[in-house]
XYZ file of C-alpha atoms in Angstrom:
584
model
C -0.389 22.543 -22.018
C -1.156 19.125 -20.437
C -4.518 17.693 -21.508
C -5.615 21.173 -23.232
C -6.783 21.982 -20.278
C -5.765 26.121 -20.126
C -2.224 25.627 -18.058
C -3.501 28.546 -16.285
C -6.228 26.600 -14.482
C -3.942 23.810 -13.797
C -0.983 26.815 -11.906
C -3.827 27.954 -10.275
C -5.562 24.576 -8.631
C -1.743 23.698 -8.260
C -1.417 26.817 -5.798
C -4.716 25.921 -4.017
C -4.505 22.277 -3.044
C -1.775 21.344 -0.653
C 0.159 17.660 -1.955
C 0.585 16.979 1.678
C -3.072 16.793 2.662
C -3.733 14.269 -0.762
C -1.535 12.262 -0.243
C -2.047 11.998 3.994
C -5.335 10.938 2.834
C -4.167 7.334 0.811
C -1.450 7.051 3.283
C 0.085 8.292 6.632
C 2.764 10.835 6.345
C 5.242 11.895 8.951
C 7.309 15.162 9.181
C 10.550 14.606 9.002
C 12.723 17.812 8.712
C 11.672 20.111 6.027
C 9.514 16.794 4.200
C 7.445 14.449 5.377
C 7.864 10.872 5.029
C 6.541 7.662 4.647
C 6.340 3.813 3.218
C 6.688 4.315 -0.518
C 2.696 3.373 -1.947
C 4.624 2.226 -5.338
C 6.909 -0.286 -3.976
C 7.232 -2.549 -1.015
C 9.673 -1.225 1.394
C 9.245 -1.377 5.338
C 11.865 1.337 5.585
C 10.299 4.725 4.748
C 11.897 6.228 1.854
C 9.084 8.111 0.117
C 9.621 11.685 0.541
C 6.799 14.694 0.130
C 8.001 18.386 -0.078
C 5.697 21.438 0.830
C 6.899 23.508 -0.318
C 7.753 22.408 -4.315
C 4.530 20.561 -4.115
C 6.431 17.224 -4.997
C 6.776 13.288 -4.053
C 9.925 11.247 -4.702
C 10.856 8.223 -3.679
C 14.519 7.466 -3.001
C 13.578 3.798 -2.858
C 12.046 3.170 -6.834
C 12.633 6.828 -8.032
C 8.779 7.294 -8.234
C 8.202 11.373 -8.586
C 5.643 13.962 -9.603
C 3.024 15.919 -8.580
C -0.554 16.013 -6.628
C -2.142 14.985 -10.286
C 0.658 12.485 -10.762
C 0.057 10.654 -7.379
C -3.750 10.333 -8.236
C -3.028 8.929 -11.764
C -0.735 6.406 -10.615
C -1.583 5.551 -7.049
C -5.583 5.969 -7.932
C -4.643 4.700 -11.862
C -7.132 7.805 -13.232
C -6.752 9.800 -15.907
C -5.600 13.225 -16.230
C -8.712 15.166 -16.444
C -9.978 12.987 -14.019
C -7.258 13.674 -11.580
C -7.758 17.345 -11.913
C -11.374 16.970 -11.574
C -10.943 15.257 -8.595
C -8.454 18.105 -7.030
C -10.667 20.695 -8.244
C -13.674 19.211 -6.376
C -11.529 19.238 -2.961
C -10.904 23.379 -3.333
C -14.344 24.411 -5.116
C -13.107 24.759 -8.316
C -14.596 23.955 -11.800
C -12.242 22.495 -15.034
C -13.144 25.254 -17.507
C -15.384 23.059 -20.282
C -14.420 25.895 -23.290
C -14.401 24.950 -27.025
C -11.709 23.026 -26.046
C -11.227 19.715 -27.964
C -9.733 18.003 -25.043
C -12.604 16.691 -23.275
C -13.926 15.926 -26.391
C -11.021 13.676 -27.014
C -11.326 12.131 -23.497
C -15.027 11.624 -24.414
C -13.634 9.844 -27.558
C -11.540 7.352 -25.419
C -14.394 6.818 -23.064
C -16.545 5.433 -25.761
C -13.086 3.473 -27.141
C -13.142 2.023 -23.600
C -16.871 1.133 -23.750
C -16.636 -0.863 -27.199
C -13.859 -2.513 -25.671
C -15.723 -4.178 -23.188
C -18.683 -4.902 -25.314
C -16.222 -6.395 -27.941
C -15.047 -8.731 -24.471
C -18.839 -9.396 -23.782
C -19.540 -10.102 -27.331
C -16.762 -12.785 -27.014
C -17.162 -14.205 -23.739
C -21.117 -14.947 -24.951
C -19.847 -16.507 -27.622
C -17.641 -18.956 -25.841
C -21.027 -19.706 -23.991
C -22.953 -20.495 -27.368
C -24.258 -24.385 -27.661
C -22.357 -24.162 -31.423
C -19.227 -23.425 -29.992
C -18.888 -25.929 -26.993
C -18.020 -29.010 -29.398
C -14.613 -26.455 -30.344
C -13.344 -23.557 -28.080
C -14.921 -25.173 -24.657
C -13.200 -28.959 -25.886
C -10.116 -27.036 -26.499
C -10.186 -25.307 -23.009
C -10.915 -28.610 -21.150
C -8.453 -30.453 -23.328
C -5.994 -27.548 -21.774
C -6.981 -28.035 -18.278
C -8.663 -24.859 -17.961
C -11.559 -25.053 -15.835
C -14.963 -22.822 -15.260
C -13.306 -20.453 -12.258
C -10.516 -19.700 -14.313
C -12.459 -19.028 -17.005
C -14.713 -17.149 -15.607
C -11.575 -15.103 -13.583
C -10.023 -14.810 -16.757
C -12.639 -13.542 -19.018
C -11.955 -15.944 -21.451
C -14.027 -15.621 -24.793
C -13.892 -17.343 -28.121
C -14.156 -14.989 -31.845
C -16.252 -17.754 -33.986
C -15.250 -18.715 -37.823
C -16.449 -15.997 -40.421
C -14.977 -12.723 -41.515
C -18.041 -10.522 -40.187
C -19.225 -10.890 -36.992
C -18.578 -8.005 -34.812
C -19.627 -5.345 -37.647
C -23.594 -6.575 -37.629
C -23.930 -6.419 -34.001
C -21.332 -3.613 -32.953
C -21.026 -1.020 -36.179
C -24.463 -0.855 -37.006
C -23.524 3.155 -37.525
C -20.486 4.788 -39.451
C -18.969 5.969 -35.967
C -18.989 2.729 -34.522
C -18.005 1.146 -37.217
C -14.674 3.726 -36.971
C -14.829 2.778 -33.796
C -14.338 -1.027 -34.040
C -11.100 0.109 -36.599
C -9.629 2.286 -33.724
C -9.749 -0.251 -31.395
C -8.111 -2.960 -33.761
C -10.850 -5.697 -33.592
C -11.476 -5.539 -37.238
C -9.221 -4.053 -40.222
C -10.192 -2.438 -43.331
C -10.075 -4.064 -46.396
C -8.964 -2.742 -50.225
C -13.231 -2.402 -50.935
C -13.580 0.013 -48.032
C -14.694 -2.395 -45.851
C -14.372 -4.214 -43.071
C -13.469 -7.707 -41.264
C -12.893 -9.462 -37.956
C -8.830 -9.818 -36.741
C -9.757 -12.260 -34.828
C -11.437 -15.680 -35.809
C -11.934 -18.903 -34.737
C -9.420 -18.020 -31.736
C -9.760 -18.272 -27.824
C -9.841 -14.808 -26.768
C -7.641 -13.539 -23.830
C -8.847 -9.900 -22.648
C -5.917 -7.295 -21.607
C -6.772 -5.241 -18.774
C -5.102 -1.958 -17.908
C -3.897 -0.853 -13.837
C -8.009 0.475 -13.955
C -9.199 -2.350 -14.812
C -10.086 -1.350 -18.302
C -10.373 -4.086 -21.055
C -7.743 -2.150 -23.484
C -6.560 -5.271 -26.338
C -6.915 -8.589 -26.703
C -4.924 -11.792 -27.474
C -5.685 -14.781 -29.502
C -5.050 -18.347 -29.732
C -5.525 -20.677 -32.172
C -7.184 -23.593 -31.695
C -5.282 -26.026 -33.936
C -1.538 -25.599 -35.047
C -2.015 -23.040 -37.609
C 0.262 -19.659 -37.574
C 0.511 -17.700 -36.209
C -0.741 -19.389 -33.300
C -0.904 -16.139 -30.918
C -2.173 -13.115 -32.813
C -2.495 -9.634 -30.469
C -4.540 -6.110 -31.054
C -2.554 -3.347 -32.934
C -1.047 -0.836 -30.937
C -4.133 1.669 -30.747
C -4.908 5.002 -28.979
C -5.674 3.185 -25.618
C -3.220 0.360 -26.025
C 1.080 0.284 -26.208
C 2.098 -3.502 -25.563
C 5.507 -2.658 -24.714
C 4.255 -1.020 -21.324
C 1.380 -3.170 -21.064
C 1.548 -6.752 -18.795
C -1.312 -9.425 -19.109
C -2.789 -10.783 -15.882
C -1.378 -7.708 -13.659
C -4.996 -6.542 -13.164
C -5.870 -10.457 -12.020
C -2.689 -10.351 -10.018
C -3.623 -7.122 -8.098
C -7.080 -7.911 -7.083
C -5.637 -11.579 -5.223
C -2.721 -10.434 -4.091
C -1.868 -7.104 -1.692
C 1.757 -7.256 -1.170
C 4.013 -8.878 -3.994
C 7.402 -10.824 -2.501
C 8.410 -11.249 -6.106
C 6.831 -11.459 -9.854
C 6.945 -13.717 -11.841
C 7.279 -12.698 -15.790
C 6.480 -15.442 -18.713
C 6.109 -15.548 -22.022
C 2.259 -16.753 -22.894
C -1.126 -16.296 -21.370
C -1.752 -19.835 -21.106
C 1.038 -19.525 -18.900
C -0.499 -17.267 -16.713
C -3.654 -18.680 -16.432
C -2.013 -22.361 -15.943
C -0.301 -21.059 -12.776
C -3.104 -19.276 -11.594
C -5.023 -22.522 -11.465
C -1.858 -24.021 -8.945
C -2.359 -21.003 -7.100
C 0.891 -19.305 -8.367
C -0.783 -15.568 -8.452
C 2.038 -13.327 -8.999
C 2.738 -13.506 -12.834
C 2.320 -11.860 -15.481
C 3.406 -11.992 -18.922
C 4.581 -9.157 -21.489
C 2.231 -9.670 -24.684
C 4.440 -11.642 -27.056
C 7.218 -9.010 -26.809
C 10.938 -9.134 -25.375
C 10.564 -7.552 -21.690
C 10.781 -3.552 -21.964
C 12.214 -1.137 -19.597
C 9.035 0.159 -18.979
C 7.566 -3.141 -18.520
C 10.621 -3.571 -15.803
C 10.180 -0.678 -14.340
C 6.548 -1.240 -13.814
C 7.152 -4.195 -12.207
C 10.104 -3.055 -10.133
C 7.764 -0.177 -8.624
C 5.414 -3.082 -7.181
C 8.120 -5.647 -5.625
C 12.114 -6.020 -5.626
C 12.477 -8.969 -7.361
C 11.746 -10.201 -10.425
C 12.033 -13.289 -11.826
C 11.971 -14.417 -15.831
C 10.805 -17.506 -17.143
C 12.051 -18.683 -20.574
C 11.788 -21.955 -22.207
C 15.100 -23.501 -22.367
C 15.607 -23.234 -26.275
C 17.299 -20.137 -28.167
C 14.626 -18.370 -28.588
C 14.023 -18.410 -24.482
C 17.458 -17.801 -23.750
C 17.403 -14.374 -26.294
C 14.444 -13.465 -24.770
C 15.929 -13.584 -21.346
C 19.212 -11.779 -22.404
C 17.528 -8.784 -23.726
C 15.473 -8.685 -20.514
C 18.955 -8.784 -18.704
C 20.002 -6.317 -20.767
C 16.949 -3.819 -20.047
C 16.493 -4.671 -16.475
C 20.395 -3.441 -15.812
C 20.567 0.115 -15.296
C 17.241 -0.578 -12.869
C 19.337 -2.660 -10.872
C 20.135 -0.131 -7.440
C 18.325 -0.428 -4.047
C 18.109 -3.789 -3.413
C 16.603 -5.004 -6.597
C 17.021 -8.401 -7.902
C 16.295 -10.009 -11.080
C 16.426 -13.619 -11.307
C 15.903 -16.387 -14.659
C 14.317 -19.627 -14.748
C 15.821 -22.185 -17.783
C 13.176 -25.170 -18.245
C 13.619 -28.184 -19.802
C 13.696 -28.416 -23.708
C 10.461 -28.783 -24.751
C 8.559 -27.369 -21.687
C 6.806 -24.194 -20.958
C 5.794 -22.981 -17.717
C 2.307 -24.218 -18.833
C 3.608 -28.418 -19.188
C 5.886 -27.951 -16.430
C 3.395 -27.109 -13.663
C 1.253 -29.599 -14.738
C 3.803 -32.249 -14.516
C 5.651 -31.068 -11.427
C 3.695 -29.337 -9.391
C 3.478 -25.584 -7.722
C 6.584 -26.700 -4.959
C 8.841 -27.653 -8.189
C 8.233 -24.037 -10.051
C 8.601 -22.347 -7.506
C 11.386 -23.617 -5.980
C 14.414 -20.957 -5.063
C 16.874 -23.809 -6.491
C 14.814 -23.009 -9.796
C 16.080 -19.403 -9.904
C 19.675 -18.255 -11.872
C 20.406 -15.000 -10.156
C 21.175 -12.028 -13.171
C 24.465 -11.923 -12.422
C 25.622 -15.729 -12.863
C 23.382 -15.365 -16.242
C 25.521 -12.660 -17.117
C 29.180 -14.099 -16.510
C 28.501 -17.530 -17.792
C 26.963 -16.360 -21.159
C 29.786 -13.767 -21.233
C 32.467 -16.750 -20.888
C 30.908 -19.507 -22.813
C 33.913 -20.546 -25.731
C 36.540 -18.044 -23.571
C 39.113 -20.111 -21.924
C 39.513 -18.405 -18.405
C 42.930 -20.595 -17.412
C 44.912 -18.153 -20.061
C 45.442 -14.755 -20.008
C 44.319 -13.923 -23.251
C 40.853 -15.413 -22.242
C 40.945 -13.541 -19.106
C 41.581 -9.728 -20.677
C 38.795 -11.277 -23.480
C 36.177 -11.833 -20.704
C 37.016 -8.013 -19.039
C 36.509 -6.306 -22.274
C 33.183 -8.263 -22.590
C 31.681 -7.357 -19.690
C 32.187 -3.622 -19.475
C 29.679 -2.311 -21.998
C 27.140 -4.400 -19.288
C 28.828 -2.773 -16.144
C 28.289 0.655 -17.758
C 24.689 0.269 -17.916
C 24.691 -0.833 -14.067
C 24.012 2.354 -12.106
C 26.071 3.274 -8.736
C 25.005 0.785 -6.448
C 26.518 -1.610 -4.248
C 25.549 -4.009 -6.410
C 27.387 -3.110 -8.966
C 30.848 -2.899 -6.569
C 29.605 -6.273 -5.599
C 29.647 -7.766 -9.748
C 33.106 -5.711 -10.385
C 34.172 -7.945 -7.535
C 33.422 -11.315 -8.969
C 34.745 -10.141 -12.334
C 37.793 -9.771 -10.250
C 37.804 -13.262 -8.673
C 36.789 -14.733 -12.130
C 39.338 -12.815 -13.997
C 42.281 -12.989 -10.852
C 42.440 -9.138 -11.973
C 42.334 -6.522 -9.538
C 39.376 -4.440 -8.848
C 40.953 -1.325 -8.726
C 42.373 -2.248 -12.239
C 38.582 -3.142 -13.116
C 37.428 0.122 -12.265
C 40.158 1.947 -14.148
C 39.450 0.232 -17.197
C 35.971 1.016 -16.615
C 37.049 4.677 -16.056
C 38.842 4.524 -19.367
C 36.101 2.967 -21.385
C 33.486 5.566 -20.359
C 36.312 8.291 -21.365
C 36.933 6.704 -24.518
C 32.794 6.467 -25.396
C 33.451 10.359 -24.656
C 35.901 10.880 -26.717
C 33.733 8.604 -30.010
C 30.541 11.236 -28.877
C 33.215 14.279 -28.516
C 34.932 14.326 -31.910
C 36.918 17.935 -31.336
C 37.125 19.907 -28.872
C 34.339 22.358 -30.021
C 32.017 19.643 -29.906
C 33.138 19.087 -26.260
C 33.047 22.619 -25.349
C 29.431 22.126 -26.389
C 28.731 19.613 -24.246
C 29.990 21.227 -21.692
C 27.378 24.579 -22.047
C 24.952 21.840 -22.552
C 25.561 20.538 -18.771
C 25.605 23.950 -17.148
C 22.218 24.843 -19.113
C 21.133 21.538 -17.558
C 22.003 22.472 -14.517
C 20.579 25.819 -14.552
C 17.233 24.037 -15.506
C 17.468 21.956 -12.103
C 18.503 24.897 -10.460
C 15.053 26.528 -11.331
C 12.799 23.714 -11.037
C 13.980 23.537 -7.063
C 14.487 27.408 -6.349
C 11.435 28.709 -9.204
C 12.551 32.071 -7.289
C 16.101 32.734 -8.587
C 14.715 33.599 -12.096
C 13.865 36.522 -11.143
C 17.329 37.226 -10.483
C 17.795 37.314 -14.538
C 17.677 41.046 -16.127
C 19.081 40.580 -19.135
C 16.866 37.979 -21.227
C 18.367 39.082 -24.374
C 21.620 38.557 -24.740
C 21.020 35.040 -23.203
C 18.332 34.122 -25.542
C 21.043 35.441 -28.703
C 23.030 32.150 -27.237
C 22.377 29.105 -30.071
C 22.709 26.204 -28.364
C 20.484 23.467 -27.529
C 18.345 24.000 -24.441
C 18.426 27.945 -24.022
C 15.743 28.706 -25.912
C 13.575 26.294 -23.400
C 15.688 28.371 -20.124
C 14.708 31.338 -21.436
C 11.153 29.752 -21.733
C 11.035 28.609 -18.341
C 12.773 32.336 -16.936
C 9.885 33.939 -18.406
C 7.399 31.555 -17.305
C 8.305 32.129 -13.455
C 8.972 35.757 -14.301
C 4.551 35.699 -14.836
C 4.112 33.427 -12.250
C 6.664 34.310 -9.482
C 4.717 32.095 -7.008
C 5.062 28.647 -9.444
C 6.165 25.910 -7.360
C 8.079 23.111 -8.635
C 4.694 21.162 -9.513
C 3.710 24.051 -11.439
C 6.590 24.005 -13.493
C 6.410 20.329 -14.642
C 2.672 20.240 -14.842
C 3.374 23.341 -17.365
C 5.457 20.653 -19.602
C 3.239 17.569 -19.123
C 2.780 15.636 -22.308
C 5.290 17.367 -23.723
C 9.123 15.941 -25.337
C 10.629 17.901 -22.457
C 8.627 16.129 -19.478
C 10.436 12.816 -18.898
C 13.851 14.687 -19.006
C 12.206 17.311 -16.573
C 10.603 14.956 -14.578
C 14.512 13.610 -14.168
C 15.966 16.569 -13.262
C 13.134 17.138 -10.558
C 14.093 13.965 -8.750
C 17.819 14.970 -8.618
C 17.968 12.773 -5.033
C 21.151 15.593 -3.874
C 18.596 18.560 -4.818
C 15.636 16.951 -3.292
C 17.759 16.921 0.046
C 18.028 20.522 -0.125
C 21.162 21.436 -1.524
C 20.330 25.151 -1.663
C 21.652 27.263 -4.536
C 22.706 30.818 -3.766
C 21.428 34.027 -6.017
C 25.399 35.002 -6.266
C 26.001 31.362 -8.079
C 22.550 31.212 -10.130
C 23.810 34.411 -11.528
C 27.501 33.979 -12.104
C 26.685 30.929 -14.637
C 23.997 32.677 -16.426
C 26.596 35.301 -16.635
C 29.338 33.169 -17.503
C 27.121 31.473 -20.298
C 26.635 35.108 -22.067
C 30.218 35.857 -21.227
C 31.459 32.702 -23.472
C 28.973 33.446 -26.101
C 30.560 36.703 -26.542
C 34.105 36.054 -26.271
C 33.516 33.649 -29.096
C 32.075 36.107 -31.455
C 35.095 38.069 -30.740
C 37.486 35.455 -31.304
C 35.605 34.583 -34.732
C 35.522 38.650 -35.970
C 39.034 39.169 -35.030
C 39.997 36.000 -37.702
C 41.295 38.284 -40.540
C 39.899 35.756 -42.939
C 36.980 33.746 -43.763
C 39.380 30.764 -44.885
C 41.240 30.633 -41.294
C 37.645 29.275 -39.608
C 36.839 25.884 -40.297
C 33.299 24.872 -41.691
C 31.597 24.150 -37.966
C 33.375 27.700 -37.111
C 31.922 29.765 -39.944
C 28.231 28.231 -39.589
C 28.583 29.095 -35.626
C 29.761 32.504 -36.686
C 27.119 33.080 -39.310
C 24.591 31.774 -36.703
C 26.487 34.213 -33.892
C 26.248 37.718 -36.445
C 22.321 36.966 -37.333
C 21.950 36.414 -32.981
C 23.415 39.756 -32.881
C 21.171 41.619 -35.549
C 18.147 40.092 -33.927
């Protein structure tokens, strides 16, 4: 039940609204066949490739893969919140969210107020950066910097004076405040019971959320002590691994990104701001994550890192080669920029101008990143060092999704390598069989995975055609079946069997903030279902009944074993777990 609001409400406004008319009101949609189509709103694209269904009440795009619901588009495309998305759909067909005893809008209440101290933690800090006491430190240290008043002012930057208690007398003047100020990670508590300031005697960098919401902070040092950045705990309204800094700056100068930019420091950012370099952002002390990547990938195409030249730089960039890989498909491109030893993007600007950074010539495309790390200390002239390199760079193909791109990379392996491409790709073949066979151990483990698939794929088949549960009868013996994902099929049989008029939306909506929504959510966006690859009643039914069919054969095959001792361990737990199925 997604947001505790009751999931009853949420089938029903679901069944009211149309997604059509939403989203034809934030941008232009065009029937196409059964869907209607248009210029993705997540990515830039001048092809149409974002696709709206009636009928299941769902968007996908073939383009970035961006999918969901009515509720989803507003969160993302209008960056509210879930209750506030459903308020806002409720509004359009006269309907009221249902304000019970339930906690939920008392917990959205609860991150209201977190988002409120937040920003009168930032004002608190910004005022002090103003104070006469402070402009013979954190203002010298800013000018020494080259910062000047516009970017500070763009930037929100703030200063958190010397002293161990200075947000506690003017902000927690009250015991729920004062929890408050621990939620949010400006001050920690100490052994006494008390509390203290996290940040002090630092310049203060405010992190802003896709809303526009002041959600963490960073922290600089203004001398050479360590840690010279310090950043807010993770906290209920702030994750840094999905979080960029200077993304909310970004989006209010620029409309349409070309590329992005991604560095390592905020002084960074705000350095290339002030040479007019808008489209950067950078990923809060932490290696690049896929979500970060992904993020970024639904706003432009290409992406381009920027390391410092030394070891820690170039790790840095491989693990952000290594995440950004199995995004790599529709004309996405990730490129890396190498500086100089000893300069950051910060020093290099300043020395070199905007023309200099952002020079193409600047830019290592991914793949000649990947090839000549992967050969450094290989000798390519034998053929030792040429079957070396191949086995090194399969575990990185594997990750690369089917794309042309990745036909395009097997080829240069193959011109690198002066081994054929076919060969390539049957080595490849191999390797992914052989990473089957490690998962796999025996053939009952395999069979497994096998029932696991057609459950799967039973679970697609519903979220398309909601309708073809009502084919099932015989709930029973396929709920008996102990294996991993029926008892959720069964779940989601009985769920339509209540509602027999749930669309697709309903269904996710049903599992939103749940384990099972990103993997449904997946399945949803099959690209070869959302074309309308119809399945029939006759073939829905067949592998339900094929699934009880194998259940039962097996707990034949185990009860016709005259003894215990000719099973094998796995066998006799199955068969225990088949015989207490079967006195259910």
């Amino acid at each position: 039940m997604a947001g505790k609001i009751p999931q009853e409400f949420i089938n029903e406004l679901l069944a009211r609204i149309d997604i059509i008319n939403i989203i034809d009101s934030y941008i232009p949609l065009k029937k196409a066949g059964r869907n209607h189509k248009a210029c993705c709103p997540f990515h830039d694209e001048k092809t149409p490739s974002f696709s709206v269904n009636q009928e299941k009440q769902f968007y996908y795009c073939f383009g970035c893969n961006a999918s969901g619901t009515a509720i989803t588009f507003l969160m993302e495309h209008l960056h509210m919140g879930f209750i506030d998305a459903v308020e806002d759909l409720a509004s359009r067909v006269g309907m009221e969210v249902p304000r019970d005893a339930n906690n939920s809008l008392d917990t959205n209440k609860q991150s209201k107020n977190l988002y409120q101290l937040m920003e009168l933690v930032n004002k608190f800090y910004r005022e002090q950066l103003n104070d006469s006491k402070n402009l013979k430190t954190a203002c010298k240290y800013l000018k020494k910097r080259g910062i000047n008043k516009e970017t500070i002012a763009e930037f929100e930057l703030g200063y958190a004076p010397p002293g161990w208690d200075n947000l506690v007398p003017v902000l927690g003047k009250s015991d729920e405040s004062k929890k408050n100020l621990l939620d949010i990670g400006v001050t920690i508590k100490n052994d006494r019971g008390g509390q203290y300031d996290r940040f002090r005697d630092r310049i203060i960098f405010p992190i802003r959320d896709q809303r526009n919401r002041v959600i963490g902070f960073g922290g600089r040092v203004l001398n050479n002590d360590n840690p010279k950045y310090l950043n807010s705990p993770e906290t209920p309204i702030f994750q840094k691994g999905q979080e960029l800094y200077g993304l909310s700056q970004a989006r209010k100068k620029l409309k349409d990104f070309h590329e992005i930019y991604i560095v390592e420091g905020y002084m960074d950012v705000i350095a290339l701001a002030q040479f007019d370099i808008r489209n950067v952002v950078a990923s809060l002390g932490t290696a690049a994550t896929h979500e970060h990547i992904e993020k970024m990938l639904r706003i432009t195409n290409k992406l381009v890192f920027c390391f410092d030249g030394d070891t820690a730089g170039k790790k840095a960039a491989w693990r952000a080669l290594e995440n950004s890989l199995p995004l790599l498909k529709n004309g996405r491109q990730v490129y890396f920029i190498f500086l100089p030893d000893n300069e950051d993007p910060d020093s290099f600007v300043r020395k070199n101008g905007k023309e200099s950074f952002i020079n193409p010539i600047m830019q290592v495309p991914l793949s000649k990143f990947l090839f000549s790390s992967l050969s450094q200390k290989i000798n390519l002239e034998i053929l030792e060092g040429r079957s070396e390199m191949i086995n090194k760079t399969l575990p990185f193909l594997e990750k690369l999704p089917s794309d042309p791109y990745k036909d395009i990379i097997i080829k240069e392996l193959s011109k690198i390598t002066r081994y054929e491409i076919t060969d390539i790709k049957n080595q490849l073949s191999k390797s992914k069989k052989s990473d089957k066979k490690i998962i796999n151990k025996n053939i009952t483990t395999a069979n497994q995975n096998k029932g696991i698939e057609k459950i799967r794929w039973l679970i697609r088949c519903l979220l398309h055609q909601p309708k073809l549960a009502l084919e099932v009868t015989d709930t029973i013996s396929l709920s008996a079946i102990k294996s991993p994902g029926v008892n959720f099929l069964c779940g989601m049989i009985e769920l339509i069997k209540k509602n027999p008029d749930i669309s697709l939306a309903g269904l996710l909506e049903n599992w939103r903030d749940t384990k099972f929504e990103k993997r449904l959510f997946e399945l949803a966006s099959d690209e070869e279902e959302f074309k309308e690859i119809g399945v029939t009643n006759e073939v829905f039914m067949d592998a339900i009944d094929g699934l009880i069919d194998t259940h039962q054969k097996k707990f034949e095959t185990f009860k016709t074993k005259t003894s215990p001792i000719e099973l094998t361990e796995e066998e006799r737990a199955k068969y225990r777990e088949m015989q207490k199925s079967s006195e259910d």
